[in-house]
PDB file of C-alpha atoms and ligand atoms in Angstrom:
ATOM      1  CA  MET A1471       0.000   0.000   0.000  1.00 57.00           C
ATOM      2  CA  ALA A1472       1.398   3.410  -0.890  1.00 66.00           C
ATOM      3  CA  ASP A1473       2.065   5.833   1.982  1.00 78.00           C
ATOM      4  CA  PHE A1474       0.629   8.691  -0.003  1.00 80.00           C
ATOM      5  CA  SER A1475      -1.664   8.852  -2.998  1.00 81.00           C
ATOM      6  CA  LEU A1476      -0.052   9.468  -6.344  1.00 78.00           C
ATOM      7  CA  LEU A1477      -1.304  12.311  -8.480  1.00 84.00           C
ATOM      8  CA  HIS A1478      -2.222  11.120 -11.929  1.00 83.00           C
ATOM      9  CA  ARG A1479      -1.256  13.440 -14.764  1.00 87.00           C
ATOM     10  CA  ALA A1480      -2.334  12.546 -18.306  1.00 92.00           C
ATOM     11  CA  ALA A1481       0.781  12.097 -20.437  1.00 94.00           C
ATOM     12  CA  LEU A1482      -0.532  14.292 -23.255  1.00 96.00           C
ATOM     13  CA  ALA A1483      -2.333  16.888 -21.132  1.00 93.00           C
ATOM     14  CA  GLY A1484       0.217  19.551 -22.050  1.00 93.00           C
ATOM     15  CA  ALA A1485       0.723  18.504 -25.666  1.00 96.00           C
ATOM     16  CA  LYS A1486      -0.204  20.582 -28.719  1.00 96.00           C
ATOM     17  CA  SER A1487      -3.922  20.668 -29.419  1.00 96.00           C
ATOM     18  CA  GLY A1488      -6.294  22.296 -31.852  1.00 94.00           C
ATOM     19  CA  SER A1489      -6.327  22.528 -35.636  1.00 93.00           C
ATOM     20  CA  PHE A1490      -3.237  22.232 -37.807  1.00 94.00           C
ATOM     21  CA  GLY A1491      -2.920  22.524 -41.564  1.00 90.00           C
ATOM     22  CA  PRO A1492      -5.713  23.160 -44.054  1.00 87.00           C
ATOM     23  CA  THR A1493      -9.349  22.550 -43.171  1.00 81.00           C
ATOM     24  CA  GLN A1494     -10.638  19.651 -45.244  1.00 74.00           C
ATOM     25  CA  ALA A1495     -14.190  18.935 -46.329  1.00 74.00           C
ATOM     26  CA  ASP A1496     -13.846  15.326 -45.147  1.00 75.00           C
ATOM     27  CA  GLY A1497     -12.665  16.403 -41.717  1.00 74.00           C
ATOM     28  CA  GLY A1498      -9.037  15.415 -42.268  1.00 92.00           C
ATOM     29  CA  ILE A1499      -7.160  13.561 -39.528  1.00 96.00           C
ATOM     30  CA  THR A1500      -8.307  13.408 -35.923  1.00 96.00           C
ATOM     31  CA  LEU A1501      -5.735  12.654 -33.225  1.00 97.00           C
ATOM     32  CA  GLU A1502      -7.057  11.747 -29.795  1.00 97.00           C
ATOM     33  CA  ALA A1503      -5.355  11.141 -26.470  1.00 97.00           C
ATOM     34  CA  LEU A1504      -7.301   8.055 -25.339  1.00 97.00           C
ATOM     35  CA  PRO A1505      -8.240   7.330 -21.711  1.00 95.00           C
ATOM     36  CA  GLU A1506      -5.363   6.041 -19.584  1.00 95.00           C
ATOM     37  CA  GLY A1507      -7.511   3.203 -18.234  1.00 94.00           C
ATOM     38  CA  HIS A1508      -5.431   0.048 -18.168  1.00 96.00           C
ATOM     39  CA  VAL A1509      -2.616  -1.531 -20.169  1.00 97.00           C
ATOM     40  CA  LEU A1510      -1.579  -5.037 -19.119  1.00 97.00           C
ATOM     41  CA  GLN A1511       1.347  -6.912 -20.607  1.00 96.00           C
ATOM     42  CA  VAL A1512       0.815 -10.677 -20.669  1.00 96.00           C
ATOM     43  CA  LEU A1513       3.752 -13.067 -21.072  1.00 95.00           C
ATOM     44  CA  ALA A1514       2.918 -16.761 -21.483  1.00 94.00           C
ATOM     45  CA  SER A1515       4.843 -19.512 -19.738  1.00 92.00           C
ATOM     46  CA  PRO A1516       6.862 -21.632 -22.184  1.00 86.00           C
ATOM     47  CA  ASP A1517       4.539 -24.624 -21.714  1.00 86.00           C
ATOM     48  CA  ALA A1518       1.279 -22.678 -21.451  1.00 86.00           C
ATOM     49  CA  GLY A1519      -0.305 -23.944 -24.674  1.00 84.00           C
ATOM     50  CA  ASP A1520      -2.982 -21.873 -26.408  1.00 84.00           C
ATOM     51  CA  LEU A1521      -3.967 -19.011 -24.121  1.00 89.00           C
ATOM     52  CA  ALA A1522      -6.102 -16.993 -26.552  1.00 82.00           C
ATOM     53  CA  ALA A1523      -9.448 -17.734 -24.836  1.00 84.00           C
ATOM     54  CA  SER A1524      -8.067 -17.260 -21.314  1.00 89.00           C
ATOM     55  CA  ILE A1525      -6.563 -13.892 -22.156  1.00 92.00           C
ATOM     56  CA  ALA A1526      -9.840 -12.634 -23.576  1.00 91.00           C
ATOM     57  CA  SER A1527     -11.395 -13.483 -20.199  1.00 90.00           C
ATOM     58  CA  VAL A1528      -9.139 -11.028 -18.334  1.00 91.00           C
ATOM     59  CA  SER A1529      -9.953  -8.211 -20.781  1.00 93.00           C
ATOM     60  CA  ASP A1530     -12.916  -5.847 -20.506  1.00 92.00           C
ATOM     61  CA  GLY A1531     -14.491  -7.723 -23.396  1.00 91.00           C
ATOM     62  CA  SER A1532     -14.280  -4.904 -25.930  1.00 92.00           C
ATOM     63  CA  VAL A1533     -13.500  -5.995 -29.468  1.00 93.00           C
ATOM     64  CA  TYR A1534      -9.803  -5.160 -29.823  1.00 94.00           C
ATOM     65  CA  ALA A1535      -8.847  -5.268 -26.140  1.00 96.00           C
ATOM     66  CA  VAL A1536      -6.341  -8.108 -26.659  1.00 96.00           C
ATOM     67  CA  ARG A1537      -3.444  -7.257 -28.964  1.00 96.00           C
ATOM     68  CA  ALA A1538      -0.803  -9.815 -29.927  1.00 93.00           C
ATOM     69  CA  VAL A1539       2.804  -8.589 -29.783  1.00 92.00           C
ATOM     70  CA  GLY A1540       4.596 -11.790 -30.756  1.00 90.00           C
ATOM     71  CA  PRO A1541       4.721 -15.449 -29.741  1.00 90.00           C
ATOM     72  CA  GLY A1542       3.307 -15.719 -26.211  1.00 91.00           C
ATOM     73  CA  GLN A1543       3.041 -11.966 -25.676  1.00 93.00           C
ATOM     74  CA  TRP A1544      -0.025  -9.736 -25.606  1.00 95.00           C
ATOM     75  CA  PHE A1545      -1.198  -6.341 -24.475  1.00 97.00           C
ATOM     76  CA  VAL A1546      -4.651  -6.079 -22.911  1.00 97.00           C
ATOM     77  CA  VAL A1547      -6.011  -2.535 -22.990  1.00 97.00           C
ATOM     78  CA  GLY A1548      -9.172  -0.812 -21.839  1.00 96.00           C
ATOM     79  CA  ASP A1549     -10.671   2.572 -21.005  1.00 96.00           C
ATOM     80  CA  ALA A1550     -11.467   1.845 -17.344  1.00 95.00           C
ATOM     81  CA  GLY A1551      -8.864   1.872 -14.586  1.00 93.00           C
ATOM     82  CA  LEU A1552      -8.253  -1.323 -12.584  1.00 92.00           C
ATOM     83  CA  SER A1553      -8.138  -1.303  -8.803  1.00 92.00           C
ATOM     84  CA  ALA A1554      -5.401  -3.293  -7.055  1.00 91.00           C
ATOM     85  CA  SER A1555      -7.870  -6.071  -6.294  1.00 93.00           C
ATOM     86  CA  GLU A1556      -9.147  -6.188  -9.878  1.00 93.00           C
ATOM     87  CA  PHE A1557      -5.561  -6.421 -11.111  1.00 93.00           C
ATOM     88  CA  ALA A1558      -4.828  -9.209  -8.613  1.00 93.00           C
ATOM     89  CA  LYS A1559      -7.870 -11.033  -9.972  1.00 92.00           C
ATOM     90  CA  THR A1560      -6.489 -10.932 -13.540  1.00 92.00           C
ATOM     91  CA  GLN A1561      -3.157 -12.267 -12.292  1.00 92.00           C
ATOM     92  CA  ALA A1562      -4.891 -15.097 -10.451  1.00 93.00           C
ATOM     93  CA  ALA A1563      -6.939 -15.967 -13.557  1.00 92.00           C
ATOM     94  CA  LEU A1564      -3.774 -16.771 -15.515  1.00 93.00           C
ATOM     95  CA  SER A1565      -1.689 -17.968 -12.586  1.00 90.00           C
ATOM     96  CA  GLY A1566       0.895 -20.555 -13.608  1.00 91.00           C
ATOM     97  CA  ARG A1567       0.185 -20.052 -17.303  1.00 93.00           C
ATOM     98  CA  ALA A1568       1.206 -16.438 -17.830  1.00 95.00           C
ATOM     99  CA  SER A1569       2.543 -13.500 -15.912  1.00 94.00           C
ATOM    100  CA  ILE A1570       0.852 -10.115 -16.150  1.00 95.00           C
ATOM    101  CA  ALA A1571       2.649  -6.818 -15.688  1.00 95.00           C
ATOM    102  CA  ASP A1572       0.665  -3.638 -15.157  1.00 95.00           C
ATOM    103  CA  GLN A1573       1.907  -1.211 -17.814  1.00 95.00           C
ATOM    104  CA  THR A1574      -0.858   1.350 -17.346  1.00 94.00           C
ATOM    105  CA  HIS A1575       1.619   3.943 -16.116  1.00 92.00           C
ATOM    106  CA  GLY A1576       4.083   3.099 -18.880  1.00 96.00           C
ATOM    107  CA  ARG A1577       2.174   3.084 -22.165  1.00 97.00           C
ATOM    108  CA  ILE A1578      -0.215   5.567 -23.709  1.00 97.00           C
ATOM    109  CA  ARG A1579      -2.890   5.065 -26.362  1.00 98.00           C
ATOM    110  CA  ILE A1580      -3.351   7.546 -29.190  1.00 98.00           C
ATOM    111  CA  GLY A1581      -6.275   7.328 -31.605  1.00 98.00           C
ATOM    112  CA  ILE A1582      -5.812   8.374 -35.227  1.00 98.00           C
ATOM    113  CA  SER A1583      -8.794   8.470 -37.528  1.00 97.00           C
ATOM    114  CA  GLY A1584      -9.821   9.893 -40.880  1.00 95.00           C
ATOM    115  CA  ALA A1585      -9.423   8.866 -44.490  1.00 92.00           C
ATOM    116  CA  GLY A1586      -5.750   9.884 -44.543  1.00 92.00           C
ATOM    117  CA  GLY A1587      -4.766   7.899 -41.435  1.00 94.00           C
ATOM    118  CA  GLU A1588      -3.297   5.045 -43.433  1.00 95.00           C
ATOM    119  CA  ALA A1589      -1.149   7.461 -45.455  1.00 95.00           C
ATOM    120  CA  VAL A1590       0.005   9.299 -42.335  1.00 96.00           C
ATOM    121  CA  LEU A1591       1.207   6.094 -40.677  1.00 97.00           C
ATOM    122  CA  ALA A1592       2.828   4.915 -43.900  1.00 95.00           C
ATOM    123  CA  LYS A1593       5.114   7.943 -43.696  1.00 96.00           C
ATOM    124  CA  GLY A1594       6.513   6.627 -40.427  1.00 95.00           C
ATOM    125  CA  THR A1595       6.503   2.835 -40.630  1.00 95.00           C
ATOM    126  CA  ALA A1596       7.642   0.258 -43.164  1.00 93.00           C
ATOM    127  CA  VAL A1597       4.663  -1.968 -42.361  1.00 94.00           C
ATOM    128  CA  ASP A1598       2.351  -2.264 -45.358  1.00 93.00           C
ATOM    129  CA  MET A1599      -0.775  -0.442 -44.129  1.00 94.00           C
ATOM    130  CA  HIS A1600      -2.971  -1.510 -47.075  1.00 94.00           C
ATOM    131  CA  PRO A1601      -6.176  -3.162 -45.779  1.00 94.00           C
ATOM    132  CA  ASP A1602      -5.301  -6.380 -47.643  1.00 95.00           C
ATOM    133  CA  GLN A1603      -2.088  -6.639 -45.648  1.00 93.00           C
ATOM    134  CA  PHE A1604      -3.178  -4.899 -42.459  1.00 95.00           C
ATOM    135  CA  PRO A1605      -6.900  -5.613 -41.987  1.00 96.00           C
ATOM    136  CA  VAL A1606      -9.190  -4.400 -39.200  1.00 97.00           C
ATOM    137  CA  GLY A1607      -8.253  -6.139 -35.949  1.00 95.00           C
ATOM    138  CA  ARG A1608      -4.562  -6.561 -36.814  1.00 96.00           C
ATOM    139  CA  SER A1609      -1.930  -5.321 -34.376  1.00 96.00           C
ATOM    140  CA  THR A1610       1.781  -5.037 -34.800  1.00 97.00           C
ATOM    141  CA  MET A1611       4.791  -3.611 -33.030  1.00 97.00           C
ATOM    142  CA  THR A1612       6.990  -1.498 -35.293  1.00 97.00           C
ATOM    143  CA  LEU A1613       9.061   1.652 -35.620  1.00 96.00           C
ATOM    144  CA  ILE A1614       7.240   4.917 -36.389  1.00 97.00           C
ATOM    145  CA  GLY A1615      10.154   7.123 -37.308  1.00 95.00           C
ATOM    146  CA  HIS A1616      12.617   6.306 -34.525  1.00 95.00           C
ATOM    147  CA  ILE A1617       9.944   5.454 -31.928  1.00 97.00           C
ATOM    148  CA  THR A1618       8.824   1.900 -31.195  1.00 97.00           C
ATOM    149  CA  ALA A1619       5.049   1.674 -31.013  1.00 98.00           C
ATOM    150  CA  MET A1620       2.209  -0.756 -31.531  1.00 98.00           C
ATOM    151  CA  ILE A1621      -0.294  -0.036 -34.284  1.00 98.00           C
ATOM    152  CA  THR A1622      -3.783  -1.583 -34.192  1.00 98.00           C
ATOM    153  CA  ARG A1623      -6.384  -1.112 -36.893  1.00 97.00           C
ATOM    154  CA  THR A1624      -9.764  -0.791 -35.182  1.00 97.00           C
ATOM    155  CA  ALA A1625     -11.763   0.233 -38.280  1.00 97.00           C
ATOM    156  CA  ALA A1626     -11.122   0.862 -41.978  1.00 95.00           C
ATOM    157  CA  ASP A1627     -10.100   4.455 -41.254  1.00 95.00           C
ATOM    158  CA  ARG A1628      -9.259   4.248 -37.556  1.00 97.00           C
ATOM    159  CA  PHE A1629      -6.077   3.157 -35.779  1.00 98.00           C
ATOM    160  CA  GLU A1630      -4.814   3.065 -32.232  1.00 98.00           C
ATOM    161  CA  ILE A1631      -1.178   3.535 -31.330  1.00 98.00           C
ATOM    162  CA  LEU A1632       0.284   2.211 -28.078  1.00 98.00           C
ATOM    163  CA  VAL A1633       3.530   3.959 -27.205  1.00 98.00           C
ATOM    164  CA  LEU A1634       5.836   4.284 -24.214  1.00 98.00           C
ATOM    165  CA  ARG A1635       4.702   7.197 -22.052  1.00 97.00           C
ATOM    166  CA  GLY A1636       8.001   9.074 -22.329  1.00 97.00           C
ATOM    167  CA  PHE A1637       7.785   8.999 -26.143  1.00 98.00           C
ATOM    168  CA  ALA A1638       4.084   9.839 -26.366  1.00 97.00           C
ATOM    169  CA  GLU A1639       4.440  13.585 -26.826  1.00 97.00           C
ATOM    170  CA  SER A1640       7.254  13.245 -29.401  1.00 98.00           C
ATOM    171  CA  LEU A1641       5.139  10.822 -31.393  1.00 98.00           C
ATOM    172  CA  TRP A1642       2.108  13.104 -31.006  1.00 98.00           C
ATOM    173  CA  ASP A1643       4.080  16.013 -32.481  1.00 98.00           C
ATOM    174  CA  GLU A1644       5.328  13.829 -35.327  1.00 97.00           C
ATOM    175  CA  LEU A1645       1.820  12.596 -36.119  1.00 98.00           C
ATOM    176  CA  ILE A1646       0.613  16.210 -36.333  1.00 97.00           C
ATOM    177  CA  GLU A1647       3.463  17.012 -38.685  1.00 97.00           C
ATOM    178  CA  MET A1648       2.945  13.913 -40.841  1.00 96.00           C
ATOM    179  CA  GLY A1649      -0.777  14.655 -41.016  1.00 96.00           C
ATOM    180  CA  LEU A1650      -0.444  18.346 -41.939  1.00 95.00           C
ATOM    181  CA  GLU A1651      -1.282  17.850 -45.618  1.00 94.00           C
ATOM    182  CA  PHE A1652      -4.644  16.350 -44.618  1.00 94.00           C
ATOM    183  CA  GLY A1653      -5.432  18.866 -41.880  1.00 95.00           C
ATOM    184  CA  VAL A1654      -5.234  17.671 -38.265  1.00 96.00           C
ATOM    185  CA  ASP A1655      -7.629  18.093 -35.360  1.00 95.00           C
ATOM    186  CA  ALA A1656      -5.565  17.224 -32.257  1.00 96.00           C
ATOM    187  CA  ARG A1657      -7.604  16.503 -29.111  1.00 96.00           C
ATOM    188  CA  THR A1658      -5.561  16.059 -25.947  1.00 95.00           C
ATOM    189  CA  ALA A1659      -8.434  15.907 -23.461  1.00 75.00           C
ATOM    190  CA  PRO A1660     -10.009  12.440 -23.411  1.00 59.00           C
TER     191      PRO A1660
ATOM    192  CA  MET B 205      22.634  -3.689 -47.055  1.00 42.00           C
ATOM    193  CA  ALA B 206      20.181  -6.421 -46.196  1.00 48.00           C
ATOM    194  CA  SER B 207      17.352  -3.934 -45.988  1.00 84.00           C
ATOM    195  CA  LEU B 208      14.340  -6.170 -45.469  1.00 92.00           C
ATOM    196  CA  ILE B 209      14.350  -9.077 -43.037  1.00 95.00           C
ATOM    197  CA  ALA B 210      11.313 -11.358 -43.264  1.00 95.00           C
ATOM    198  CA  CYS B 211      10.541 -11.862 -39.572  1.00 96.00           C
ATOM    199  CA  PRO B 212       8.632 -15.155 -39.216  1.00 96.00           C
ATOM    200  CA  HIS B 213       6.292 -13.434 -36.747  1.00 95.00           C
ATOM    201  CA  CYS B 214       5.938  -9.891 -38.126  1.00 95.00           C
ATOM    202  CA  GLY B 215       6.581 -10.140 -41.874  1.00 93.00           C
ATOM    203  CA  PRO B 216       9.130  -8.128 -43.857  1.00 94.00           C
ATOM    204  CA  ARG B 217      10.690  -5.333 -41.795  1.00 95.00           C
ATOM    205  CA  PRO B 218      13.534  -2.877 -42.384  1.00 94.00           C
ATOM    206  CA  LYS B 219      16.886  -3.595 -40.801  1.00 93.00           C
ATOM    207  CA  GLU B 220      16.493  -0.514 -38.571  1.00 94.00           C
ATOM    208  CA  GLU B 221      14.027  -2.504 -36.444  1.00 96.00           C
ATOM    209  CA  PHE B 222      16.700  -5.109 -35.621  1.00 97.00           C
ATOM    210  CA  THR B 223      19.854  -5.443 -33.538  1.00 96.00           C
ATOM    211  CA  VAL B 224      22.554  -7.766 -34.910  1.00 94.00           C
ATOM    212  CA  ARG B 225      24.413  -9.923 -32.392  1.00 92.00           C
ATOM    213  CA  GLY B 226      26.734 -11.669 -34.840  1.00 91.00           C
ATOM    214  CA  ASP B 227      27.718 -15.232 -35.719  1.00 93.00           C
ATOM    215  CA  ALA B 228      24.983 -17.710 -34.762  1.00 93.00           C
ATOM    216  CA  GLY B 229      27.301 -20.697 -35.078  1.00 91.00           C
ATOM    217  CA  ILE B 230      29.374 -20.091 -31.968  1.00 91.00           C
ATOM    218  CA  ASN B 231      28.741 -22.354 -28.986  1.00 91.00           C
ATOM    219  CA  ARG B 232      29.495 -21.414 -25.412  1.00 93.00           C
ATOM    220  CA  PRO B 233      32.339 -23.579 -24.057  1.00 96.00           C
ATOM    221  CA  ALA B 234      32.079 -25.605 -20.847  1.00 96.00           C
ATOM    222  CA  PRO B 235      33.014 -23.581 -17.762  1.00 96.00           C
ATOM    223  CA  ASP B 236      36.263 -25.553 -17.383  1.00 97.00           C
ATOM    224  CA  ALA B 237      37.125 -25.602 -21.107  1.00 95.00           C
ATOM    225  CA  GLY B 238      40.275 -23.576 -20.500  1.00 96.00           C
ATOM    226  CA  LYS B 239      41.604 -20.151 -21.327  1.00 96.00           C
ATOM    227  CA  ASP B 240      42.107 -20.675 -25.062  1.00 97.00           C
ATOM    228  CA  ALA B 241      38.584 -21.935 -25.665  1.00 96.00           C
ATOM    229  CA  TRP B 242      37.112 -19.020 -23.718  1.00 97.00           C
ATOM    230  CA  TYR B 243      39.355 -16.490 -25.420  1.00 97.00           C
ATOM    231  CA  ALA B 244      38.192 -17.778 -28.800  1.00 95.00           C
ATOM    232  CA  TYR B 245      34.554 -17.721 -27.717  1.00 95.00           C
ATOM    233  CA  VAL B 246      34.693 -14.160 -26.439  1.00 94.00           C
ATOM    234  CA  TYR B 247      37.039 -12.473 -28.919  1.00 95.00           C
ATOM    235  CA  LEU B 248      37.776 -14.430 -32.087  1.00 94.00           C
ATOM    236  CA  ARG B 249      35.450 -14.139 -35.070  1.00 93.00           C
ATOM    237  CA  ASP B 250      35.732 -15.163 -38.701  1.00 91.00           C
ATOM    238  CA  ASN B 251      34.968 -12.568 -41.332  1.00 91.00           C
ATOM    239  CA  PRO B 252      33.316 -14.795 -43.914  1.00 93.00           C
ATOM    240  CA  ARG B 253      32.503 -13.838 -47.481  1.00 96.00           C
ATOM    241  CA  GLY B 254      29.234 -15.380 -48.649  1.00 95.00           C
ATOM    242  CA  ARG B 255      26.508 -17.177 -46.744  1.00 95.00           C
ATOM    243  CA  HIS B 256      26.544 -16.492 -43.027  1.00 95.00           C
ATOM    244  CA  LYS B 257      24.128 -17.268 -40.180  1.00 95.00           C
ATOM    245  CA  GLU B 258      23.712 -14.534 -37.609  1.00 95.00           C
ATOM    246  CA  HIS B 259      21.563 -13.802 -34.586  1.00 95.00           C
ATOM    247  CA  TRP B 260      19.263 -10.830 -35.180  1.00 96.00           C
ATOM    248  CA  HIS B 261      16.997  -9.465 -32.487  1.00 97.00           C
ATOM    249  CA  HIS B 262      13.699  -7.943 -33.622  1.00 97.00           C
ATOM    250  CA  THR B 263      14.105  -5.142 -31.098  1.00 96.00           C
ATOM    251  CA  SER B 264      11.379  -2.834 -32.389  1.00 96.00           C
ATOM    252  CA  GLY B 265       8.969  -5.627 -33.265  1.00 96.00           C
ATOM    253  CA  CYS B 266       8.168  -8.961 -31.633  1.00 95.00           C
ATOM    254  CA  ARG B 267      11.394  -8.841 -29.573  1.00 94.00           C
ATOM    255  CA  ARG B 268      12.306 -12.415 -30.575  1.00 95.00           C
ATOM    256  CA  TRP B 269      15.803 -13.603 -31.428  1.00 96.00           C
ATOM    257  CA  LEU B 270      16.039 -14.833 -35.006  1.00 96.00           C
ATOM    258  CA  VAL B 271      18.671 -16.740 -36.929  1.00 96.00           C
ATOM    259  CA  VAL B 272      19.090 -14.893 -40.222  1.00 96.00           C
ATOM    260  CA  GLU B 273      21.057 -16.461 -43.044  1.00 95.00           C
ATOM    261  CA  ARG B 274      22.367 -13.864 -45.453  1.00 94.00           C
ATOM    262  CA  ASP B 275      25.148 -13.364 -47.951  1.00 94.00           C
ATOM    263  CA  THR B 276      27.755 -10.976 -46.574  1.00 93.00           C
ATOM    264  CA  MET B 277      28.781  -9.963 -50.093  1.00 93.00           C
ATOM    265  CA  THR B 278      25.469  -9.544 -51.927  1.00 92.00           C
ATOM    266  CA  HIS B 279      23.366  -8.976 -48.774  1.00 88.00           C
ATOM    267  CA  ALA B 280      20.738 -11.356 -50.121  1.00 92.00           C
ATOM    268  CA  VAL B 281      18.690 -12.784 -47.244  1.00 93.00           C
ATOM    269  CA  TYR B 282      18.024 -16.514 -47.558  1.00 95.00           C
ATOM    270  CA  SER B 283      16.089 -17.241 -44.400  1.00 95.00           C
ATOM    271  CA  ALA B 284      14.984 -15.897 -41.043  1.00 96.00           C
ATOM    272  CA  VAL B 285      13.719 -18.327 -38.404  1.00 96.00           C
ATOM    273  CA  ASP B 286      12.987 -17.999 -34.698  1.00 95.00           C
ATOM    274  CA  ALA B 287      16.105 -18.973 -32.743  1.00 93.00           C
ATOM    275  CA  ALA B 288      14.021 -21.157 -30.433  1.00 89.00           C
ATOM    276  CA  VAL B 289      12.801 -23.179 -33.427  1.00 84.00           C
ATOM    277  CA  THR B 290      16.333 -23.908 -34.598  1.00 73.00           C
ATOM    278  CA  GLY B 291      17.294 -25.007 -31.091  1.00 64.00           C
ATOM    279  CA  GLU B 292      19.852 -22.245 -30.675  1.00 53.00           C
ATOM    280  CA  THR B 293      20.600 -20.960 -27.229  1.00 50.00           C
ATOM    281  CA  VAL B 294      20.288 -17.210 -26.887  1.00 45.00           C
TER     282      VAL B 294
HETATM  283 ZN1   ZN C 918       9.335  -9.860 -35.400  1.00 69.47          ZN
END
C-alpha cells in the first residue's frame, strides 16, 4: 500500500492541441489522447499452450482489447482503470500459465482516424498499411520514425497507437506534422 | 545492405528494427574448457565472405531472437527463423 496517494497526470495533457494545416471537407485527420484506463502486458509460460481464450477473459471484453505482440506476448487494454484487487484477480486468472505486468503507467494510447490515417502512418513505418495486408483487428509492433510503437487497426479508417509514455508527446508532435497535408484536429483531453 | 528481413512473426521489416548480435554458429564452451577456448569464444570471429548465419533481435517488433542467413557480399537474405525453433541458445 502506498504511503501517499499518487497524483495522476495525463501524459498528453500539455501537448499541442487544436487545428493544424488546411481545413478539409472530409474532416481530415483526428488525433485523440485516449483514456489512460489500463494496459496489461501478458507473457505466457513456455509450456502454457494456447492461451487466446483465457486472455480474452481477463480483458474488458471490448473488441480489440487483446493485442498480440509476438509469440506468447499480448497487451490487454481498456478505457477503465483497474483497482489493485481487480488487477490481482487478472493475475490469479492466468496464474501458472502467464505473468501479467501492469503497464498502465508506462504506455499511452493515441487514436488516429480519418481517411488519410493510413497514409500518415505509412510515412513513419515500413509496415504495409494496405487493408489487404493490415486488416481491421490486426496489431503489430513497429518503428514509427525512430519510436517503437504498436499499431492496431480498429476500423477501416481508424487506428490506435500504443507507445511508451516518455515517447508519447514526441510521437504526437510527429503525427501532427505527418498529417499536416490532410489537416489535423488534435484533441488532448479524453 | 540487407534492408528487409522477413521476420517469421511480423513479416518483412527494415533492418532498422533489428539489432545484430553476430555469428549464430558459436557455442558457449564448458566452464572448465580452458583459457584458449574461452578467449576464442569471447574475442575471435571469422569474417566470412558469402553465406553467413547470424543472430538478429527484432528489437522494435516482436522482440524475438532470429537466426538470419544472409550473404555478406550480396546482402541477399536466404532465411529468417525464430532462434528457439532452430534449437539455438540465446
Ligand atoms: Zn518480429
